[in-house]
Coordinates of C-alpha atoms and ligand atoms in Angstrom, one line a residue:
M16 CA 101.3 90.3 111.2
D17 CA 100.5 90.2 107.5
M18 CA 97.6 92.2 106.4
S19 CA 94.7 90.0 105.1
K20 CA 93.6 90.1 101.4
T21 CA 90.4 91.7 102.5
S22 CA 92.2 94.5 104.4
Q23 CA 94.3 95.2 101.3
S24 CA 91.3 95.3 99.1
I25 CA 89.5 97.7 101.5
L26 CA 92.5 100.0 101.6
S27 CA 92.8 100.0 97.8
L28 CA 89.3 101.5 97.6
F29 CA 90.6 104.7 99.2
K30 CA 93.3 105.4 96.6
G31 CA 92.9 108.5 94.4
A32 CA 90.7 111.2 95.8
V33 CA 91.9 113.5 98.6
C34 CA 88.7 113.0 100.5
S35 CA 87.7 109.4 100.1
A36 CA 85.4 108.9 103.1
K37 CA 83.2 105.8 102.5
T38 CA 80.4 104.3 104.4
A39 CA 80.6 100.6 105.5
R40 CA 77.7 100.1 103.0
E41 CA 79.7 101.6 100.1
I42 CA 82.7 99.4 101.1
R43 CA 80.5 96.3 101.1
S44 CA 79.0 97.1 97.7
K45 CA 82.4 97.4 96.2
L46 CA 83.5 94.0 97.6
P47 CA 80.4 91.9 96.8
R48 CA 82.3 88.6 97.1
V49 CA 83.4 89.2 100.7
N50 CA 80.8 88.5 103.4
K51 CA 79.6 91.2 105.7
V52 CA 81.1 89.9 108.9
T53 CA 84.5 89.6 107.3
I54 CA 84.4 93.2 106.1
Y55 CA 83.4 94.5 109.5
R56 CA 86.1 92.5 111.2
N57 CA 88.7 93.9 108.8
L58 CA 87.4 97.4 109.2
E59 CA 87.7 97.0 112.9
N60 CA 91.3 95.8 112.6
L61 CA 92.3 98.6 110.2
V62 CA 91.0 101.1 112.7
R63 CA 92.7 99.5 115.6
S64 CA 96.0 99.3 113.7
G65 CA 95.8 103.0 112.8
K66 CA 95.4 102.6 109.1
L67 CA 91.8 103.9 108.9
R68 CA 89.8 106.2 111.1
R69 CA 86.1 105.8 111.8
I70 CA 84.0 108.9 111.4
S71 CA 80.3 109.3 111.8
L72 CA 79.1 111.1 108.7
S73 CA 75.5 110.1 109.4
E74 CA 73.6 108.8 112.4
Q75 CA 72.9 105.4 110.8
E76 CA 76.3 104.4 109.7
F77 CA 80.0 104.9 110.2
S78 CA 82.3 106.1 107.5
Y79 CA 85.9 105.3 107.1
E80 CA 88.8 107.2 105.7
P81 CA 92.6 106.7 105.7
A82 CA 93.9 107.8 109.1
K83 CA 96.6 109.9 107.5
A84 CA 94.1 112.1 105.6
R85 CA 94.7 115.5 107.1
H86 CA 91.4 117.2 106.6
H87 CA 88.0 117.3 108.1
H88 CA 84.4 117.5 107.1
A89 CA 81.3 119.6 107.2
I90 CA 78.2 117.5 106.8
C91 CA 74.8 118.8 105.8
V92 CA 72.1 117.2 108.0
R93 CA 69.5 117.8 105.3
C94 CA 71.0 116.5 102.1
E95 CA 74.0 114.6 103.6
R96 CA 76.4 116.5 101.3
I97 CA 79.9 116.2 102.6
E98 CA 82.3 119.1 102.2
M99 CA 86.0 118.8 102.9
I100 CA 87.6 121.2 105.3
D101 CA 91.2 121.3 104.2
A102 CA 92.7 122.2 107.5
C103 CA 94.0 120.3 110.5
K104 CA 95.1 121.8 113.8
E105 CA 96.5 118.6 115.2
E106 CA 99.7 120.3 116.4
N107 CA 97.6 122.5 118.7
F108 CA 96.7 119.4 120.7
S109 CA 99.9 117.3 120.5
R110 CA 101.8 119.0 123.2
Y111 CA 98.8 118.7 125.6
L112 CA 98.4 115.0 124.8
K113 CA 102.1 114.4 125.2
K114 CA 101.9 115.8 128.7
K115 CA 99.1 113.4 129.5
G116 CA 101.2 110.5 128.2
F117 CA 98.5 109.8 125.6
V118 CA 99.6 108.5 122.2
P119 CA 96.9 109.3 119.6
T120 CA 96.3 106.9 116.7
Y121 CA 93.9 109.2 114.8
H122 CA 91.4 111.9 115.4
T123 CA 88.3 113.1 113.8
L124 CA 86.6 116.5 113.6
E125 CA 83.2 116.8 111.9
F126 CA 80.9 119.8 111.7
F127 CA 77.2 119.1 111.3
G128 CA 74.8 121.8 109.9
V129 CA 73.0 123.0 106.8
C130 CA 74.8 123.6 103.5
K131 CA 74.5 126.7 101.3
Q132 CA 72.3 124.9 98.7
C133 CA 69.8 123.7 101.4
L134 CA 69.8 127.2 103.0
T135 CA 68.8 128.9 99.8
K136 CA 66.0 126.4 99.0
Ligands
ZN17 ZN1 87.5 113.2 103.8
ZN18 ZN1 72.4 120.4 102.1
ZN19 ZN1 92.9 117.2 112.1

């Protein structure tokens, strides 16, 4: 199946930065000519096909990031600052999952708490 134009435009938004997590709202604002339903449908397909992973960086909205990004996040619940955690322990789980016959497409690991700046305020 060919990837749609919208899916390609969405994926191109993530090029560049190592941590490029974007909320659905940010993605929508970058593609103002595409209607909301189309964007959500494409995001859904990209997650299902293993290109993007869905993470909840805030309670209101999901964020998306390329599934191959091998890092995680620490999110401040006060200022919503996102810090990248440049570590991934996927290999610790893969043998266990294999034994269960489970094939993972992607995984997420987010820590929620209070950042240094907010703690010293
Ligand atoms: Zn990230
Ligand atoms: Zn903070
Ligand atoms: Zn990981």
